[in-house]
Short mmCIF file of C-alpha atoms in Angstrom, two decimals:
data_model
loop_
_atom_site.label_atom_id
_atom_site.label_comp_id
_atom_site.label_asym_id
_atom_site.label_seq_id
_atom_site.Cartn_x
_atom_site.Cartn_y
_atom_site.Cartn_z
CA MET E 97 0.00 0.00 0.00
CA ILE E 98 2.67 2.51 1.02
CA ASN E 99 4.85 1.59 -1.98
CA GLN E 100 1.90 2.08 -4.32
CA LEU E 101 1.05 5.48 -2.80
CA PHE E 102 4.69 6.55 -3.05
CA LYS E 103 4.90 5.54 -6.71
CA GLN E 104 1.56 7.22 -7.48
CA ARG E 105 2.71 10.53 -5.96
CA ILE E 106 6.07 10.43 -7.77
CA ASP E 107 4.36 9.63 -11.09
CA GLU E 108 1.91 12.50 -10.58
CA HIS E 109 4.77 14.92 -9.88
CA ASN E 110 6.71 13.71 -12.90
CA ALA E 111 3.72 14.22 -15.19
CA VAL E 112 3.14 17.78 -13.92
CA LEU E 113 6.88 18.54 -13.94
CA SER E 114 7.13 17.36 -17.55
CA LYS E 115 4.38 19.79 -18.60
CA LEU E 116 6.00 22.55 -16.56
CA SER E 117 9.44 22.12 -18.07
CA GLU E 118 8.07 22.18 -21.61
CA ALA E 119 5.86 25.23 -21.18
CA SER E 120 7.59 27.49 -18.70
CA VAL E 121 11.24 27.99 -19.64
CA ALA E 122 10.61 31.32 -21.38
CA SER E 123 8.46 32.59 -18.50
CA ALA E 124 11.04 31.53 -15.88
CA GLU E 125 13.76 33.25 -17.87
CA ALA E 126 11.65 36.41 -18.17
CA ILE E 127 10.94 36.44 -14.43
CA ALA E 128 14.59 35.88 -13.51
CA GLN E 129 15.74 38.61 -15.92
CA ALA E 130 13.11 41.06 -14.61
CA VAL E 131 14.10 40.38 -10.99
CA ALA E 132 17.80 40.75 -11.83
CA ASN E 133 17.11 44.02 -13.66
CA CYS E 134 15.10 45.26 -10.68
CA PHE E 135 18.02 44.58 -8.33
CA LEU E 136 20.62 45.97 -10.76
CA ASN E 137 18.59 49.19 -11.09
CA GLY E 138 18.43 49.70 -7.32
CA GLY E 139 14.90 48.37 -6.84
CA ARG E 140 13.39 45.98 -4.34
CA LEU E 141 11.45 42.81 -5.00
CA TYR E 142 8.18 42.70 -3.07
CA ILE E 143 6.84 39.16 -2.75
CA CYS E 144 3.33 38.28 -1.63
CA GLY E 145 1.56 34.98 -1.24
CA GLY E 146 -1.86 33.93 -0.12
CA GLY E 147 -2.31 31.14 2.41
CA SER E 148 0.48 28.56 2.36
CA SER E 149 2.10 30.47 -0.52
CA HIS E 150 3.06 33.13 2.02
CA VAL E 151 5.56 30.62 3.41
CA ILE E 152 7.09 30.19 -0.06
CA ALA E 153 7.24 33.99 -0.42
CA LYS E 154 9.10 34.25 2.89
CA TYR E 155 11.43 31.43 1.85
CA LEU E 156 12.24 33.17 -1.45
CA GLU E 157 13.01 36.35 0.49
CA SER E 158 15.48 34.38 2.62
CA LEU E 159 17.15 32.95 -0.50
CA PHE E 160 17.65 36.43 -1.96
CA MET E 161 18.84 37.84 1.36
CA GLY E 162 21.12 34.95 2.29
CA GLY E 163 22.27 33.48 -0.99
CA CYS E 164 20.98 30.59 -3.01
CA ARG E 165 23.86 28.59 -4.44
CA MET E 166 26.75 30.99 -3.90
CA ALA E 167 28.18 33.26 -1.25
CA ARG E 168 27.19 36.79 -2.22
CA PRO E 169 25.86 40.04 -0.78
CA PRO E 170 22.17 40.11 0.15
CA LEU E 171 19.64 41.24 -2.44
CA PRO E 172 16.73 43.49 -1.39
CA ALA E 173 13.70 41.21 -1.32
CA VAL E 174 10.81 41.86 1.06
CA THR E 175 7.80 39.67 1.77
CA LEU E 176 4.58 41.58 2.25
CA MET E 177 2.96 40.37 5.43
CA PRO E 178 -0.68 39.36 5.81
CA TYR E 179 -1.26 41.80 8.66
CA TYR E 180 -5.02 41.78 8.70
CA TYR E 181 -5.17 44.60 11.24
CA LEU E 182 -3.84 46.91 8.50
CA SER E 183 -7.15 46.48 6.73
CA SER E 184 -9.51 45.11 9.33
CA ASP E 185 -12.39 46.73 7.48
CA ASN E 186 -11.26 45.21 4.15
CA PRO E 187 -8.78 42.28 4.35
CA ALA E 188 -8.51 42.29 0.54
CA GLU E 189 -6.37 45.43 0.85
CA ILE E 190 -3.63 43.97 3.08
CA PHE E 191 -0.94 43.84 0.38
CA GLU E 192 -2.08 46.92 -1.54
CA LYS E 193 -1.80 49.09 1.60
CA GLN E 194 1.78 47.96 2.14
CA LEU E 195 2.64 48.61 -1.49
CA THR E 196 1.09 52.07 -1.27
CA ALA E 197 3.61 52.91 1.45
CA LEU E 198 6.63 51.14 -0.06
CA LEU E 199 6.50 50.67 -3.84
CA THR E 200 8.65 52.82 -6.13
CA SER E 201 8.97 52.81 -9.90
CA SER E 202 12.22 50.80 -9.78
CA ASP E 203 10.66 47.97 -7.74
CA MET E 204 8.96 44.75 -8.80
CA ILE E 205 6.23 42.51 -7.37
CA LEU E 206 6.06 38.71 -7.43
CA ALA E 207 2.73 37.11 -6.46
CA ILE E 208 2.52 33.43 -5.51
CA SER E 209 -0.69 31.40 -5.20
CA ALA E 210 -1.10 27.62 -5.19
CA ALA E 211 -4.89 27.80 -4.90
CA PRO E 212 -7.28 30.30 -6.45
CA ALA E 213 -5.72 33.72 -5.94
CA PRO E 214 -7.15 35.68 -3.04
CA GLU E 215 -8.50 39.15 -3.79
CA ALA E 216 -5.58 40.64 -1.83
CA LEU E 217 -3.13 39.32 -4.46
CA VAL E 218 -5.28 40.56 -7.32
CA LYS E 219 -5.48 44.04 -5.77
CA ALA E 220 -1.71 44.09 -5.20
CA LEU E 221 -1.06 43.21 -8.85
CA ARG E 222 -3.57 45.80 -10.05
CA TYR E 223 -1.86 48.41 -7.92
CA ALA E 224 1.53 47.44 -9.37
CA GLY E 225 0.07 47.80 -12.87
CA HIS E 226 -1.37 51.20 -11.97
CA MET E 227 2.11 52.27 -10.79
CA GLY E 228 3.74 50.91 -13.97
CA VAL E 229 5.80 48.43 -11.96
CA SER E 230 6.83 45.05 -13.35
CA ALA E 231 4.81 42.14 -11.95
CA ALA E 232 5.27 38.38 -12.17
CA GLY E 233 3.43 35.40 -10.76
CA LEU E 234 3.57 31.73 -9.87
CA ALA E 235 0.16 30.08 -9.99
CA GLY E 236 -1.70 26.80 -10.01
CA LYS E 237 -3.96 25.51 -12.77
CA ASP E 238 -7.06 27.51 -13.75
CA GLN E 239 -6.02 30.75 -12.09
CA GLY E 240 -7.37 33.08 -14.70
CA THR E 241 -7.45 35.88 -12.15
CA LEU E 242 -3.66 36.31 -12.43
CA HIS E 243 -3.57 36.24 -16.23
CA GLY E 244 -3.32 39.73 -17.64
CA LEU E 245 -2.08 41.13 -14.32
CA CYS E 246 1.45 39.73 -14.62
CA ASP E 247 4.10 40.53 -17.19
CA SER E 248 5.26 36.92 -16.78
CA LEU E 249 3.34 34.06 -15.22
CA ILE E 250 4.28 30.44 -14.60
CA THR E 251 1.33 28.11 -14.13
CA VAL E 252 1.78 24.66 -12.58
CA GLU E 253 -0.79 22.47 -14.36
CA SER E 254 -2.23 20.66 -11.36
CA ASN E 255 -5.45 21.04 -9.40
CA ASP E 256 -3.73 19.67 -6.28
CA PRO E 257 -2.47 22.63 -4.18
CA LEU E 258 0.12 20.37 -2.52
CA VAL E 259 1.70 19.50 -5.88
CA VAL E 260 1.54 23.14 -6.95
CA THR E 261 3.22 24.24 -3.72
CA GLU E 262 5.97 21.66 -4.04
CA LEU E 263 6.72 22.73 -7.61
CA HIS E 264 6.59 26.41 -6.64
CA ILE E 265 9.45 25.64 -4.25
CA LEU E 266 11.43 24.16 -7.14
CA LEU E 267 10.63 27.23 -9.27
CA VAL E 268 11.83 29.69 -6.62
CA HIS E 269 15.10 27.75 -6.40
CA ILE E 270 15.56 27.94 -10.16
CA ILE E 271 14.63 31.63 -10.37
CA CYS E 272 16.89 32.60 -7.47
CA HIS E 273 19.79 30.61 -8.90
CA TRP E 274 19.26 32.20 -12.30
CA VAL E 275 19.16 35.72 -10.78
CA ASP E 276 22.42 34.99 -8.93
CA GLU E 277 24.02 33.85 -12.19
CA ILE E 278 22.88 36.98 -14.05
CA ILE E 279 23.97 39.43 -11.38
CA PHE E 280 27.13 37.86 -9.98
CA THR E 281 28.64 35.86 -12.84
CA GLY E 282 27.28 37.69 -15.88
CA ASN E 283 25.77 34.48 -17.27
CA GLN E 284 22.51 35.10 -19.06
#
């Protein structure tokens, strides 16, 4: 039973990963290049995630601050926090309020959502668009709400939020590594 479950989960991941690798290379490259350009131009990367994706956002911040695959200076990445008391009258504004106080034209926003995107993410991306700031996203299958709000979007083609979350972790590793290569070794 356990062996069968293990094999089933691995096969499911491999099938989704195969689709992801075929469809998302150009989007991953565009996101990594945009993030690198943001840092090289003196901007900050603001990362926001709904639900469990907030943990991935915080993890990505730590990779940019501490280094991914090489020793290097920290890069200015900040995770927007889901402080609901900031918008107790309207929780959908939690990220937008923070961006209103922090976002500049040289910054960038990265939104992460494994499940249907909460309104707070949508509002944050709309605000970034209004400010003319580059925006990117990592999403799960059938998240039409993020399409059109991101300059680059990678969609993990699975309806299982656990699979999407696991592959988002892989994607943040790849993106961070790629950004490090662009900025610190000149490899593009």
